[in-house]
């Protein structure tokens, strides 16, 4: 267990920086070859996670694509869904919240019980955590695909510092430290 939990944005992205296409499809991702035991693999990552955070669109995608055909909600740990609406949680571990990341910081840390906090996405929510100084790392698996448009990895400017780079079959797996918001060019 970590003494200081990390807030980590772990996701796959296209080479041109999209999480999903304009219709929220992940077809570009799900067709890629990946080694489940390789670099930056999900199993190793999730074993260090104590709390999951996501936006409403990502939650909806999971309900439509993962929680189907009798399959259960995929996360055992507490999950916080940010939305201004009032969806019915499909598991007892899900909490519906709204407001700024700062307002929920101590609740998320307590919920993670010494483990990491996974910011699942999307990009705007991850950006809100980064702007609040509450995002430590970005871990991206970059697929050899461009989409030209879609849901951005980050919709605003940030500086990051590259920490590690590895390969997992089709993917470049990179881990960055978040430096902070980047001033617009003059
Ligand atoms: N490539 C990957 O591995 C990966 C990872 C994650 C997600 N995805 C996909 O990428 C897409 C993400 O879409 P997205 O970036 O547009 O959406 P998103 O972050 O999942 O959801 C956006 C919504 O979250 C709510 N929200 C955000 N900040 C909030 C706040 N501070 N307080 C209250 N509510 C807040 C708002 O919902 P309301 O309108 O309900 O208020 C907003 O419309 C989805 O298709 C998802 O499945 C892909």
Tab-separated table of C-alpha atoms and ligand atoms in Angstrom:
chain	number	residue	atom	x	y	z
A	1	UNK	CA	0.000	0.000	0.000
A	2	UNK	CA	1.166	3.535	-0.750
A	3	UNK	CA	1.410	6.044	2.084
A	4	UNK	CA	0.571	8.900	-0.295
A	5	UNK	CA	-2.031	7.852	-2.861
A	6	UNK	CA	-1.370	8.781	-6.454
A	7	UNK	CA	-4.037	10.293	-8.682
A	8	UNK	CA	-3.392	8.554	-12.005
A	9	UNK	CA	-5.055	9.062	-15.373
A	10	UNK	CA	-4.601	5.646	-17.044
A	11	UNK	CA	-6.074	5.309	-20.500
A	12	UNK	CA	-5.572	4.321	-24.099
A	13	UNK	CA	-5.364	6.994	-26.740
A	14	UNK	CA	-4.978	7.296	-30.473
A	15	UNK	CA	-1.738	8.719	-31.822
A	16	UNK	CA	-3.547	12.027	-32.410
A	17	UNK	CA	-4.858	12.165	-28.862
A	18	UNK	CA	-8.414	10.849	-28.789
A	19	UNK	CA	-10.023	8.563	-26.188
A	20	UNK	CA	-12.972	7.677	-28.387
A	21	UNK	CA	-14.408	8.730	-31.712
A	22	UNK	CA	-17.242	11.245	-32.085
A	23	UNK	CA	-19.792	8.475	-31.456
A	24	UNK	CA	-17.969	7.269	-28.321
A	25	UNK	CA	-16.813	4.152	-30.155
A	26	UNK	CA	-13.680	2.293	-29.031
A	27	UNK	CA	-13.508	0.086	-32.146
A	28	UNK	CA	-10.103	1.546	-32.987
A	29	UNK	CA	-8.829	0.252	-29.613
A	30	UNK	CA	-10.512	-3.101	-29.227
A	31	UNK	CA	-9.072	-4.425	-32.496
A	32	UNK	CA	-5.418	-3.846	-31.481
A	33	UNK	CA	-3.104	-6.686	-30.426
A	34	UNK	CA	-2.006	-6.408	-26.791
A	35	UNK	CA	-0.123	-8.647	-24.360
A	36	UNK	CA	-2.226	-8.894	-21.185
A	37	UNK	CA	0.947	-9.497	-19.171
A	38	UNK	CA	3.015	-6.893	-20.998
A	39	UNK	CA	4.004	-3.303	-20.351
A	40	UNK	CA	1.510	-1.126	-18.492
A	41	UNK	CA	-0.984	-3.985	-18.373
A	42	UNK	CA	-4.380	-3.500	-16.789
A	43	UNK	CA	-4.003	-6.279	-14.210
A	44	UNK	CA	-0.858	-4.813	-12.666
A	45	UNK	CA	-2.311	-1.309	-12.773
A	46	UNK	CA	-5.680	-2.115	-11.199
A	47	UNK	CA	-4.045	-4.093	-8.382
A	48	UNK	CA	-2.753	-0.766	-7.032
A	49	UNK	CA	-6.077	1.086	-7.373
A	50	UNK	CA	-8.355	1.675	-4.380
A	51	UNK	CA	-10.846	4.098	-5.890
A	52	UNK	CA	-12.151	4.813	-9.403
A	53	UNK	CA	-13.337	8.173	-10.762
A	54	UNK	CA	-15.139	8.794	-14.059
A	55	UNK	CA	-17.391	11.194	-15.947
A	56	UNK	CA	-20.973	10.492	-16.907
A	57	UNK	CA	-20.256	9.583	-20.539
A	58	UNK	CA	-17.665	6.995	-19.565
A	59	UNK	CA	-20.105	5.562	-17.004
A	60	UNK	CA	-22.798	5.336	-19.675
A	61	UNK	CA	-20.353	3.601	-22.058
A	62	UNK	CA	-19.591	0.988	-19.395
A	63	UNK	CA	-23.293	0.359	-18.775
A	64	UNK	CA	-23.934	-0.038	-22.512
A	65	UNK	CA	-20.902	-2.199	-23.328
A	66	UNK	CA	-19.620	-3.945	-20.192
A	67	UNK	CA	-22.581	-4.351	-17.836
A	68	UNK	CA	-24.543	-6.375	-20.389
A	69	UNK	CA	-25.696	-9.994	-20.786
A	70	UNK	CA	-25.784	-10.443	-17.016
A	71	UNK	CA	-22.200	-9.273	-16.507
A	72	UNK	CA	-21.630	-7.456	-13.203
A	73	UNK	CA	-20.253	-3.968	-12.632
A	74	UNK	CA	-16.508	-4.446	-13.251
A	75	UNK	CA	-15.033	-2.667	-10.214
A	76	UNK	CA	-15.000	-3.901	-6.612
A	77	UNK	CA	-13.548	-0.692	-5.199
A	78	UNK	CA	-15.515	2.531	-4.599
A	79	UNK	CA	-16.388	4.366	-7.813
A	80	UNK	CA	-17.295	8.066	-8.048
A	81	UNK	CA	-19.279	9.165	-11.111
A	82	UNK	CA	-19.260	12.902	-11.825
A	83	UNK	CA	-22.513	14.152	-13.310
A	84	UNK	CA	-25.029	16.967	-12.890
A	85	UNK	CA	-27.797	14.430	-13.411
A	86	UNK	CA	-29.138	11.697	-11.156
A	87	UNK	CA	-28.499	8.283	-12.710
A	88	UNK	CA	-29.345	5.210	-10.661
A	89	UNK	CA	-26.129	3.481	-9.555
A	90	UNK	CA	-25.948	-0.127	-10.748
A	91	UNK	CA	-23.792	-1.211	-7.794
A	92	UNK	CA	-23.561	-0.302	-4.127
A	93	UNK	CA	-19.941	0.782	-4.583
A	94	UNK	CA	-20.956	3.622	-6.963
A	95	UNK	CA	-21.450	7.170	-5.710
A	96	UNK	CA	-22.924	9.911	-7.886
A	97	UNK	CA	-21.204	13.276	-7.266
A	98	UNK	CA	-20.812	16.723	-8.774
A	99	UNK	CA	-18.666	19.746	-8.074
A	100	UNK	CA	-14.942	20.399	-8.226
A	101	UNK	CA	-12.214	17.782	-7.716
A	102	UNK	CA	-11.007	19.783	-4.711
A	103	UNK	CA	-14.352	19.403	-2.959
A	104	UNK	CA	-14.030	15.622	-3.180
A	105	UNK	CA	-10.296	15.214	-2.644
A	106	UNK	CA	-10.314	13.974	0.950
A	107	UNK	CA	-13.313	11.709	0.301
A	108	UNK	CA	-11.490	10.095	-2.631
A	109	UNK	CA	-8.305	9.627	-0.614
A	110	UNK	CA	-10.265	8.059	2.255
A	111	UNK	CA	-12.167	5.797	-0.150
A	112	UNK	CA	-8.906	4.603	-1.732
A	113	UNK	CA	-7.715	3.395	1.702
A	114	UNK	CA	-4.032	3.935	0.980
A	115	UNK	CA	-4.105	2.797	-2.631
A	116	UNK	CA	-4.148	4.854	-5.849
A	117	UNK	CA	-7.027	6.847	-7.317
A	118	UNK	CA	-7.708	6.034	-10.967
A	119	UNK	CA	-9.084	8.880	-13.022
A	120	UNK	CA	-10.649	6.810	-15.810
A	121	UNK	CA	-11.691	9.798	-17.902
A	122	UNK	CA	-12.860	11.491	-19.923
A	123	UNK	CA	-10.425	14.177	-20.803
A	124	UNK	CA	-12.284	17.142	-19.366
A	125	UNK	CA	-12.624	15.527	-15.957
A	126	UNK	CA	-8.933	14.566	-15.979
A	127	UNK	CA	-8.142	18.171	-16.932
A	128	UNK	CA	-10.186	19.451	-13.983
A	129	UNK	CA	-8.055	17.324	-11.634
A	130	UNK	CA	-4.844	18.535	-13.325
A	131	UNK	CA	-5.923	22.182	-13.066
A	132	UNK	CA	-6.632	21.688	-9.370
A	133	UNK	CA	-3.119	20.278	-8.896
A	134	UNK	CA	-4.679	16.899	-8.102
A	135	UNK	CA	-3.364	14.774	-10.969
A	136	UNK	CA	0.036	13.182	-10.401
A	137	UNK	CA	0.519	11.007	-13.472
A	138	UNK	CA	-0.786	10.267	-16.953
A	139	UNK	CA	-0.281	6.686	-18.156
A	140	UNK	CA	-1.157	6.279	-21.805
A	141	UNK	CA	-1.133	3.318	-24.153
A	142	UNK	CA	-0.889	4.923	-27.584
A	143	UNK	CA	-2.508	2.945	-30.414
A	144	UNK	CA	-1.216	3.181	-34.000
A	145	UNK	CA	-4.383	4.887	-35.188
A	146	UNK	CA	-5.475	8.431	-35.951
A	147	UNK	CA	-9.116	9.539	-35.924
A	148	UNK	CA	-8.917	13.223	-36.789
A	149	UNK	CA	-11.705	14.032	-34.336
A	150	UNK	CA	-13.376	12.614	-31.242
A	151	UNK	CA	-13.169	12.796	-27.447
A	152	UNK	CA	-9.812	14.355	-26.584
A	153	UNK	CA	-7.269	12.928	-24.149
A	154	UNK	CA	-7.016	16.481	-22.764
A	155	UNK	CA	-9.137	19.350	-24.073
A	156	UNK	CA	-6.784	21.989	-22.658
A	157	UNK	CA	-3.035	22.731	-22.487
A	158	UNK	CA	-0.760	21.008	-19.968
A	159	UNK	CA	2.950	20.434	-19.567
A	160	UNK	CA	3.997	16.887	-18.732
A	161	UNK	CA	7.357	15.305	-17.999
A	162	UNK	CA	8.105	11.942	-19.609
A	163	UNK	CA	9.067	9.331	-16.983
A	164	UNK	CA	9.089	5.955	-18.782
A	165	UNK	CA	8.449	4.523	-22.250
A	166	UNK	CA	7.832	0.861	-23.070
A	167	UNK	CA	6.228	-1.139	-25.857
A	168	UNK	CA	3.299	-3.544	-25.599
A	169	UNK	CA	2.826	-5.076	-29.060
A	170	UNK	CA	0.931	-2.399	-31.064
A	171	UNK	CA	1.107	0.178	-28.262
A	172	UNK	CA	3.628	2.724	-27.081
A	173	UNK	CA	3.167	2.832	-23.302
A	174	UNK	CA	4.267	6.104	-21.740
A	175	UNK	CA	4.094	7.404	-18.191
A	176	UNK	CA	4.226	11.133	-17.553
A	177	UNK	CA	4.372	13.333	-14.462
A	178	UNK	CA	1.899	16.200	-14.647
A	179	UNK	CA	3.766	19.505	-14.422
A	180	UNK	CA	0.708	21.760	-14.692
A	181	UNK	CA	-1.377	23.939	-16.981
A	182	UNK	CA	0.520	25.464	-19.905
A	183	UNK	CA	0.128	29.160	-20.670
A	184	UNK	CA	-1.238	29.911	-24.169
A	185	UNK	CA	1.423	30.947	-26.700
A	186	UNK	CA	1.692	34.737	-27.104
B	1	LIG	N1	-9.683	5.176	-24.520
B	1	LIG	C1	-10.006	4.840	-23.296
B	1	LIG	O1	-9.350	3.996	-22.671
B	1	LIG	C2	-11.121	5.569	-22.631
B	1	LIG	C3	-11.032	5.881	-21.277
B	1	LIG	C4	-12.066	6.616	-20.716
B	1	LIG	C5	-13.154	6.998	-21.476
B	1	LIG	N2	-13.208	6.641	-22.772
B	1	LIG	C6	-14.320	7.067	-23.606
B	1	LIG	O2	-14.089	8.407	-23.924
B	1	LIG	C7	-15.309	9.108	-23.926
B	1	LIG	C8	-15.219	10.174	-22.844
B	1	LIG	O3	-16.108	11.102	-23.126
B	1	LIG	P1	-16.055	12.565	-22.500
B	1	LIG	O4	-14.671	12.995	-22.291
B	1	LIG	O5	-16.902	13.382	-23.395
B	1	LIG	O6	-16.851	12.361	-21.164
B	1	LIG	P2	-16.774	11.990	-19.630
B	1	LIG	O7	-15.729	12.721	-18.875
B	1	LIG	O8	-16.819	10.515	-19.464
B	1	LIG	O9	-18.197	12.580	-19.203
B	1	LIG	C9	-18.448	13.958	-19.330
B	1	LIG	C10	-19.580	14.295	-18.409
B	1	LIG	O10	-19.151	14.152	-17.056
B	1	LIG	C11	-19.874	15.038	-16.249
B	1	LIG	N3	-18.924	15.885	-15.524
B	1	LIG	C12	-17.647	16.188	-15.838
B	1	LIG	N4	-17.106	16.976	-14.889
B	1	LIG	C13	-18.071	17.177	-13.954
B	1	LIG	C14	-18.125	17.874	-12.723
B	1	LIG	N5	-17.050	18.552	-12.249
B	1	LIG	N6	-19.275	17.848	-11.996
B	1	LIG	C15	-20.350	17.157	-12.459
B	1	LIG	N7	-20.356	16.475	-13.621
B	1	LIG	C16	-19.235	16.484	-14.350
B	1	LIG	C17	-20.810	15.817	-17.152
B	1	LIG	O11	-21.971	15.006	-17.192
B	1	LIG	P3	-23.493	15.556	-17.150
B	1	LIG	O12	-23.699	16.126	-18.510
B	1	LIG	O13	-24.296	14.346	-16.866
B	1	LIG	O14	-23.550	16.579	-16.073
B	1	LIG	C18	-20.103	15.717	-18.496
B	1	LIG	O15	-20.971	15.877	-19.580
B	1	LIG	C19	-16.388	8.084	-23.648
B	1	LIG	O16	-16.863	7.582	-24.866
B	1	LIG	C20	-15.645	6.993	-22.923
B	1	LIG	O17	-16.235	5.737	-23.054
B	1	LIG	C21	-12.212	5.972	-23.376
